[in-house]
Tab-separated table of C-alpha atoms in Angstrom:
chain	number	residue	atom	x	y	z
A	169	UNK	CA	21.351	7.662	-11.298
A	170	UNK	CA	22.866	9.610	-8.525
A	171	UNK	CA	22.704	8.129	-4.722
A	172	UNK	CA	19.042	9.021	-2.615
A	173	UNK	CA	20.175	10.749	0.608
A	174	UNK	CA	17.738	13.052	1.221
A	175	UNK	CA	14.087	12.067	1.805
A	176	UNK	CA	10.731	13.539	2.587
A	177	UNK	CA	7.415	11.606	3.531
A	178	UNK	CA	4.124	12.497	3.028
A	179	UNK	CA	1.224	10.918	4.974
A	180	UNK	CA	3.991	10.093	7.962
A	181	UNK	CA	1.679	10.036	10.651
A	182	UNK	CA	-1.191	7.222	9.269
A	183	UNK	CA	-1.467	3.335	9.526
A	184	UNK	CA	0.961	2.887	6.514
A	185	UNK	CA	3.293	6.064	6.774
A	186	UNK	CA	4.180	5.417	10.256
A	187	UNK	CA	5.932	1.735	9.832
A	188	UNK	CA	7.248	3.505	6.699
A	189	UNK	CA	8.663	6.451	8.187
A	190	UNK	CA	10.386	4.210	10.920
A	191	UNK	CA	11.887	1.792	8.225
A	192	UNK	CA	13.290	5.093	6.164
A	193	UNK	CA	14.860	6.775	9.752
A	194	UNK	CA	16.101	3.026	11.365
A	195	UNK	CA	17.862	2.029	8.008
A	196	UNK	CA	20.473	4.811	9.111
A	197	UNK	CA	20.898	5.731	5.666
A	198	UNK	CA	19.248	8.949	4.615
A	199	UNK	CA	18.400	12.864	5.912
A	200	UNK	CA	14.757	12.444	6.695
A	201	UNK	CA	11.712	15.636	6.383
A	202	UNK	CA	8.423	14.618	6.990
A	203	UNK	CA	5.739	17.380	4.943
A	204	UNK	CA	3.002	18.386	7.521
A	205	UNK	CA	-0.021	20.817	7.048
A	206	UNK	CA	0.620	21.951	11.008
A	207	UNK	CA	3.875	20.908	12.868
A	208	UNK	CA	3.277	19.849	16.229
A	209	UNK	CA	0.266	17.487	15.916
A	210	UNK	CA	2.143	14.304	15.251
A	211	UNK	CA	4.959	12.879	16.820
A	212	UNK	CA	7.753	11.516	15.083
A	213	UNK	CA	11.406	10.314	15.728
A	214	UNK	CA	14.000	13.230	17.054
A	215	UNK	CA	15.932	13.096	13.745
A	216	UNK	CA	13.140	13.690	11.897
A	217	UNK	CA	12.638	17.057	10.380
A	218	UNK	CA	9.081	18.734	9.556
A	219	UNK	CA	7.971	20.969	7.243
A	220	UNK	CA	5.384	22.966	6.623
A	221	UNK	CA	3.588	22.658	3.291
A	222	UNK	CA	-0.101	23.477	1.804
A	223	UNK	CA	-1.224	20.400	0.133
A	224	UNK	CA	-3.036	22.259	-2.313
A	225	UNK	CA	-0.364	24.834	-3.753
A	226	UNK	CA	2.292	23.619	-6.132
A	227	UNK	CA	4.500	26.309	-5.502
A	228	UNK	CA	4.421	25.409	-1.401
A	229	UNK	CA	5.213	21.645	-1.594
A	230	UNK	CA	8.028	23.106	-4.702
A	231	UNK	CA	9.701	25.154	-1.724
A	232	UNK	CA	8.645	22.346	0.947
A	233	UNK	CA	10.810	19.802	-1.165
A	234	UNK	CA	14.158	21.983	-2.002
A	235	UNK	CA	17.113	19.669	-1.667
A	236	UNK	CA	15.317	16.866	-1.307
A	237	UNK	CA	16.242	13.475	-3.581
A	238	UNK	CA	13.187	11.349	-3.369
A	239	UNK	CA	9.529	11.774	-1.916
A	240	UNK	CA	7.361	9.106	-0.138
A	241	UNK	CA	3.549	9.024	-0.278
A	242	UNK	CA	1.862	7.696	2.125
A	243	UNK	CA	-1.088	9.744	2.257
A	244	UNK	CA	-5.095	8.394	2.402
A	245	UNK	CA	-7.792	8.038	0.760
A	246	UNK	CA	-8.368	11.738	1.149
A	247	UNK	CA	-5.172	12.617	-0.048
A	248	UNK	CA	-4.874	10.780	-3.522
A	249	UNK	CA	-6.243	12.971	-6.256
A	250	UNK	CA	-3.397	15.546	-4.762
A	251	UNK	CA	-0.503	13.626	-5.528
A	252	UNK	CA	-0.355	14.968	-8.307
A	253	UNK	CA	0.749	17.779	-7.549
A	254	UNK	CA	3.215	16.636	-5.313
A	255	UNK	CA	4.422	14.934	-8.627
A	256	UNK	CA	4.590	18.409	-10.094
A	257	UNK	CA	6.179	19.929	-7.165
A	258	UNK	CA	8.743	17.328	-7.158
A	259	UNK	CA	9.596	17.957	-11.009
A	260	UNK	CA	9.501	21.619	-9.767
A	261	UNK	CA	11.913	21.013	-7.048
A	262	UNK	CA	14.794	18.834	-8.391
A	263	UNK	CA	13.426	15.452	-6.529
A	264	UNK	CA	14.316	12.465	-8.506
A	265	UNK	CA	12.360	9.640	-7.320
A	266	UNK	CA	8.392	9.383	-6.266
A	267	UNK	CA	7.041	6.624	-4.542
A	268	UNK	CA	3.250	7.267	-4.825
A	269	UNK	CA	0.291	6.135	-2.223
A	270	UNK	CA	-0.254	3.296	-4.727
A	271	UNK	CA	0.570	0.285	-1.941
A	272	UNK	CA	-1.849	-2.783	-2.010
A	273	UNK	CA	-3.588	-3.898	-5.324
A	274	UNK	CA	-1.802	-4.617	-8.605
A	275	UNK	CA	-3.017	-1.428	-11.042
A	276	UNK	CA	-0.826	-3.163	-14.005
A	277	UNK	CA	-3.278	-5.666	-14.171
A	278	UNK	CA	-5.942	-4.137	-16.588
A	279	UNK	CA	-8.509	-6.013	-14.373
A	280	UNK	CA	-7.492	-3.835	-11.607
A	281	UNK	CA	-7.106	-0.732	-12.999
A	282	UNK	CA	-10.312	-0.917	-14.408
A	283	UNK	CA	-12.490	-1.103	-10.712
A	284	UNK	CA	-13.625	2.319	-10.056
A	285	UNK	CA	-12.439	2.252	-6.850
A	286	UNK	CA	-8.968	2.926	-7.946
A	287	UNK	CA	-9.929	6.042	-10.296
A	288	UNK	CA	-7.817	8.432	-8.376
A	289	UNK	CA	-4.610	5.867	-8.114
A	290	UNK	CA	-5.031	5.007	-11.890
A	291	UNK	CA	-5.035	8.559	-12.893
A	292	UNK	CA	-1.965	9.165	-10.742
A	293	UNK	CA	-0.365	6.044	-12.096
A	294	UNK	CA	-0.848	7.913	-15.440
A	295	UNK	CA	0.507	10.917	-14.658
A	296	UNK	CA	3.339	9.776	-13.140
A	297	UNK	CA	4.192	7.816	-16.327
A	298	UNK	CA	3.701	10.934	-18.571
A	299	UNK	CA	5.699	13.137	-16.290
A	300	UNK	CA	8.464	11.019	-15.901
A	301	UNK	CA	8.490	10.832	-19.920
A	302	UNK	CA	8.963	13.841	-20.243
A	303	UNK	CA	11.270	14.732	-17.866
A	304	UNK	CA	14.375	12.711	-17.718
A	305	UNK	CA	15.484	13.624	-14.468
A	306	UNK	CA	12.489	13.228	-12.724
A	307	UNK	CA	11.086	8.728	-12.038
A	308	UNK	CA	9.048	6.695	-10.075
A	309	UNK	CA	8.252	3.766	-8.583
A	310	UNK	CA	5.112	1.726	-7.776
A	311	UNK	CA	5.241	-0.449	-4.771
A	312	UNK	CA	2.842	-3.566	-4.955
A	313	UNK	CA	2.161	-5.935	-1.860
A	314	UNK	CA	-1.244	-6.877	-2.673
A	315	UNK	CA	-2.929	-7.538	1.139
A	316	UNK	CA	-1.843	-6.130	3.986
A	317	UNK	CA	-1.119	-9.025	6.607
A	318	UNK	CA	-1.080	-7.172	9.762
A	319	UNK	CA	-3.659	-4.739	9.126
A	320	UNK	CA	-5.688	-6.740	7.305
A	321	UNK	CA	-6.097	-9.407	10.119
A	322	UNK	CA	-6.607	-6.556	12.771
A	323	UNK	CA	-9.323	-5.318	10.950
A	324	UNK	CA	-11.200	-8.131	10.210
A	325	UNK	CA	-10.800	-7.663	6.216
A	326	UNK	CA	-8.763	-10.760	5.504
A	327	UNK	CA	-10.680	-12.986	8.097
A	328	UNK	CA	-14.075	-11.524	9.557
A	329	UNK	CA	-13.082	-13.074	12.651
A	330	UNK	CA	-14.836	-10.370	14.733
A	331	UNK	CA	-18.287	-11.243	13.781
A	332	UNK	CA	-17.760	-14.909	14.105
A	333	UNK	CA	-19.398	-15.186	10.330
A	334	UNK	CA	-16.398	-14.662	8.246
A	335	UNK	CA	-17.214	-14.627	4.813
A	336	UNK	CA	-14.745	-16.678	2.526
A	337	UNK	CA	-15.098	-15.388	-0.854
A	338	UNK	CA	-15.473	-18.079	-4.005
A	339	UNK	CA	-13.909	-21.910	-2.875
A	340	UNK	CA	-11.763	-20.230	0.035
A	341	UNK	CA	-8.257	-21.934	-1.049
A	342	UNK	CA	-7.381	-19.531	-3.480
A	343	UNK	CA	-3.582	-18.310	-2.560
A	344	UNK	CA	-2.955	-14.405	-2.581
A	345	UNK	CA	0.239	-12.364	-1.529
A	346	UNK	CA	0.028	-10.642	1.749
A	347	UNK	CA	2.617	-8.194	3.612
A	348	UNK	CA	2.971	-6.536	6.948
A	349	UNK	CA	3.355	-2.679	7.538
A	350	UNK	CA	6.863	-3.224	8.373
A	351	UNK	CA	7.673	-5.318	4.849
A	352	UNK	CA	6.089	-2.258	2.953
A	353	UNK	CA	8.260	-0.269	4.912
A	354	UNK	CA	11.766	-2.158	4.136
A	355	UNK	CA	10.636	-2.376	0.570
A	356	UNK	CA	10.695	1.502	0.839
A	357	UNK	CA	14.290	1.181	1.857
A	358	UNK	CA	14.900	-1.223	-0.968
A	359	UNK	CA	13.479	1.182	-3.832
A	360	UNK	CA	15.401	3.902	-2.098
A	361	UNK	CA	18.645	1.927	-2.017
A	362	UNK	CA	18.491	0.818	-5.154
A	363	UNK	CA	16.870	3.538	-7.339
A	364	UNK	CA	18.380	2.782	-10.824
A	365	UNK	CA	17.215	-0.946	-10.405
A	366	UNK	CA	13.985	0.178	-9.815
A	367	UNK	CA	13.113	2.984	-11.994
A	368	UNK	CA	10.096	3.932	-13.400
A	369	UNK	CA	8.471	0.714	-12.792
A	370	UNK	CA	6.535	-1.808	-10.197
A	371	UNK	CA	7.718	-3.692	-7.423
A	372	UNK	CA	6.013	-6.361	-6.375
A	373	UNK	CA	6.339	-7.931	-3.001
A	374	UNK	CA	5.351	-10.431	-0.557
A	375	UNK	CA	5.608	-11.945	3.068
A	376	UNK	CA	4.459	-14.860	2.137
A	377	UNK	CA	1.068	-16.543	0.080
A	378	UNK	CA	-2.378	-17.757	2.325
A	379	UNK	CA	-5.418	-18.517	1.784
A	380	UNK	CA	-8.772	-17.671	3.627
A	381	UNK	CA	-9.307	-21.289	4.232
A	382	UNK	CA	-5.543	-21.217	5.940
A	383	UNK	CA	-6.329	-18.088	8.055
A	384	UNK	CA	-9.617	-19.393	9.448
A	385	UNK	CA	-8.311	-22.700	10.041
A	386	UNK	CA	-5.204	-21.370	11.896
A	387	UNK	CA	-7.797	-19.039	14.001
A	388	UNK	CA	-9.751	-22.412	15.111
A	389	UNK	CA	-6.340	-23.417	16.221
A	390	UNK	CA	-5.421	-20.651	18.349
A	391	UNK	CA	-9.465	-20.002	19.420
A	392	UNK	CA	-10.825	-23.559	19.432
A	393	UNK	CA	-13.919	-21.797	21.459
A	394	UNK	CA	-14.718	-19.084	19.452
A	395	UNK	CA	-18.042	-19.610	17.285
A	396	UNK	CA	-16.869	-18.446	14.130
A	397	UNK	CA	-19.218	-19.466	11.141
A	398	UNK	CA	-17.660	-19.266	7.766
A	399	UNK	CA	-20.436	-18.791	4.892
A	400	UNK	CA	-19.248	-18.415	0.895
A	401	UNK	CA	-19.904	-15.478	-1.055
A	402	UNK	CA	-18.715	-14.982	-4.737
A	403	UNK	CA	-17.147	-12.709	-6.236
A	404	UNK	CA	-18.587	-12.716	-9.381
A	405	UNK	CA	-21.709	-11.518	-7.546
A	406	UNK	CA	-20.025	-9.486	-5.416
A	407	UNK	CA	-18.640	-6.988	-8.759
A	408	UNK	CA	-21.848	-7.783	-10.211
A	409	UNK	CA	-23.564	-5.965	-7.156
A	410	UNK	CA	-21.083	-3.180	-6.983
A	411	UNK	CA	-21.492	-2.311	-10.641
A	412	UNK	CA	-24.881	-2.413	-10.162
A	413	UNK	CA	-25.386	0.198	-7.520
A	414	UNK	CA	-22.697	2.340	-8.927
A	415	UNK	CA	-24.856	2.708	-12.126
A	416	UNK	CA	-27.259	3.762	-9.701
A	417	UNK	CA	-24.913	6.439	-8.536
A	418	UNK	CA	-23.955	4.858	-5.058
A	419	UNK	CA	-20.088	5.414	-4.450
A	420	UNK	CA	-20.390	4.705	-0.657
A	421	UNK	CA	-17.405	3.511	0.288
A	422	UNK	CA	-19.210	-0.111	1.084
A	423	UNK	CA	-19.850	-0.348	-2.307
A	424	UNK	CA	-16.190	0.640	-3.487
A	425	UNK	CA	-14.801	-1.823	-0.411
A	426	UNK	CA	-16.396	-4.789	-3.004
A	427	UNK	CA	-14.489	-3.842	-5.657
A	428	UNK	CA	-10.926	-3.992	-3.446
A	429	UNK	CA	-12.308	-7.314	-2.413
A	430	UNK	CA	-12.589	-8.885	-5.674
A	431	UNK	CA	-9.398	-7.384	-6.791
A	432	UNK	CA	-7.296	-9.537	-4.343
A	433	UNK	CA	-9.716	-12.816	-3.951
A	434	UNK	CA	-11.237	-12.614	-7.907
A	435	UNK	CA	-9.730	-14.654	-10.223
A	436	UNK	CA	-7.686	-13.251	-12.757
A	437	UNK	CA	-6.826	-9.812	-10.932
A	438	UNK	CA	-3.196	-10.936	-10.431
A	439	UNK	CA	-2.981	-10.656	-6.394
A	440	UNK	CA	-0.250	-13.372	-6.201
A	441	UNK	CA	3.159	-12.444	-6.745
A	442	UNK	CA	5.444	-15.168	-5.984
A	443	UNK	CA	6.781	-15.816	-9.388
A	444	UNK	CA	7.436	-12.278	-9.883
A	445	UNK	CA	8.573	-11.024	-7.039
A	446	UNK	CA	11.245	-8.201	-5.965
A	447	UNK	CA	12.021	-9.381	-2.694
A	448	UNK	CA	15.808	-10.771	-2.994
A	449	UNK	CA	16.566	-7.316	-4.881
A	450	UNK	CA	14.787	-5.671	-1.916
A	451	UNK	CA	16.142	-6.998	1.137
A	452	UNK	CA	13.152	-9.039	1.891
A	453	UNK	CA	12.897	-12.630	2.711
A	454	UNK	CA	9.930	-13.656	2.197
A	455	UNK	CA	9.541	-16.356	4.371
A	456	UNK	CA	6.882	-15.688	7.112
A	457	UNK	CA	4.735	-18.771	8.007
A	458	UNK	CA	2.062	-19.674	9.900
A	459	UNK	CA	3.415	-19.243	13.323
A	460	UNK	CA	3.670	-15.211	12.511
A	461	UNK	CA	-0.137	-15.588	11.158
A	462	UNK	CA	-0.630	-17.370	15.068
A	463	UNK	CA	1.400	-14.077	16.674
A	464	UNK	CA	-0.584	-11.637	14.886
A	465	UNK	CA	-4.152	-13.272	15.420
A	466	UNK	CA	-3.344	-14.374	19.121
A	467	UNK	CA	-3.938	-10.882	20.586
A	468	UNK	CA	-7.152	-10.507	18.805
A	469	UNK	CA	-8.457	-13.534	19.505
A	470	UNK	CA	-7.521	-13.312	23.399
């Protein structure tokens, strides 16, 4: 496969494509575009080009992503069902590599990819897979960190430390995989680097592994003041209750927040990845510990 030089982003300007965007431009290694529905209304680094594209027409995004090697997604919730066709544009357009909005969870799990919550990224996953089957020149690549460290801790999803009731789903002390922004982003790099190594297939990644238990006992360590009053919720009952109310036709995004819940604390739904991890291939090291857990929750906990 030939070398990635030229690289657009989608979704530059949000909580994921920003870190990601700055790990593609400060790697010094590739011609970076950035697709926009309006230039102007973000800011990004001066070598950064943007482009102009309507998210809804294929033939747009096809002219949007002329000479361009590989395409990021980074895009939100809003944006997944239209990745698609950014997959077809990119077939349309000579791009050889697409890294889909598919960060977080493990979909190759069959527990995972079964949640409703992950409809859109499933049927995505699915089209990227038939695409890329039936067009030689055209791959992929999913990127899976399971939790996001940072953001998770920031907003109280990991550790419901703003409450002061954090609830610590089944015993507490079961281990998960969690990455920061930045890791995502120098995985990026990695795929991007390494492109025939990492061919239409997963990547799985990690910072480091941590339980609930870990996080809220490191937070009494850096807060010894702070009321915070852990109480145990399972997640048996917790997909149990979301099924429930979807059969009652309730897709509030409360509801589908239970099902990402149980697919990185439930057992069986494959959120630990340090046996099968991509990180020496990737550039990553891997070895965060608890002192960058203390840096992260320090400023919240102020």
């Amino acid at each position: 496969m030939s070398v990635i030089k030229n690289v657009a982003v989608a979704g530059a300007a949000g909580d994921l494509g920003t870190p990601v965007l700055n790990a593609i431009v400060n790697s010094g290694k590739f011609n970076v575009t950035v697709l926009v529905r309006t230039a102007g209304k973000a800011t990004f680094p001066s070598s950064v080009k943007e482009v102009e594209a309507d998210f809804t027409s294929v033939s747009s995004l096809t002219n949007a992503l002329k000479g361009q090697d590989a395409l990021v997604s980074t895009v939100g919730t809003s944006g997944l069902q239209g990745q698609t066709l950014l997959i077809d544009a990119s077939i349309a357009a000579g791009v050889s590599r697409f890294i889909p909005s598919e960060f977080g969870s493990d979909l190759d799990n069959p527990k995972v990819g079964a949640l409703p919550v992950f409809g859109y990224k499933m049927a995505v996953k699915k089209y990227a897979e038939e695409k890329a089957s039936e067009h030689p020149n055209f791959s992929y690549t999913n990127i899976r960190n399971a939790a996001f460290l940072d953001w998770g801790l920031e907003k109280s999803f990991l550790l419901d430390w703003a409450s002061g009731k954090p609830r610590i789903y089944d015993s507490g002390d079961q281990l998960l995989s969690a990455t920061t922004l930045a890791t995502v982003g120098q995985a990026v790099v990695g795929v991007l680097l390494h492109p025939e190594e990492t061919k239409n297939r997963a990547v799985r990644i990690h910072d480091l592994s941590i339980s609930q238990n870990k996080l809220l006992a490191i937070a009494k360590k850096i807060s010894p003041n702070r009321t915070l009053e852990p109480y145990h919720d399972s997640t048996e009952k917790i997909f149990k209750g979301a099924h429930d109310k979807i059969a009652k036709g309730d897709y509030s995004p409360g509801v589908l927040f239970e099902f990402i819940i149980c697919s990185l604390f439930g057992e069986g739904y494959g959120a630990l990845h340090t046996s099968e991890a991509d990180n020496k291939l990737l550039g990553i090291a891997g070895d965060k510990s608890d002192a960058d857990i203390e840096a992260i929750l320090k400023p919240l906990l102020a």
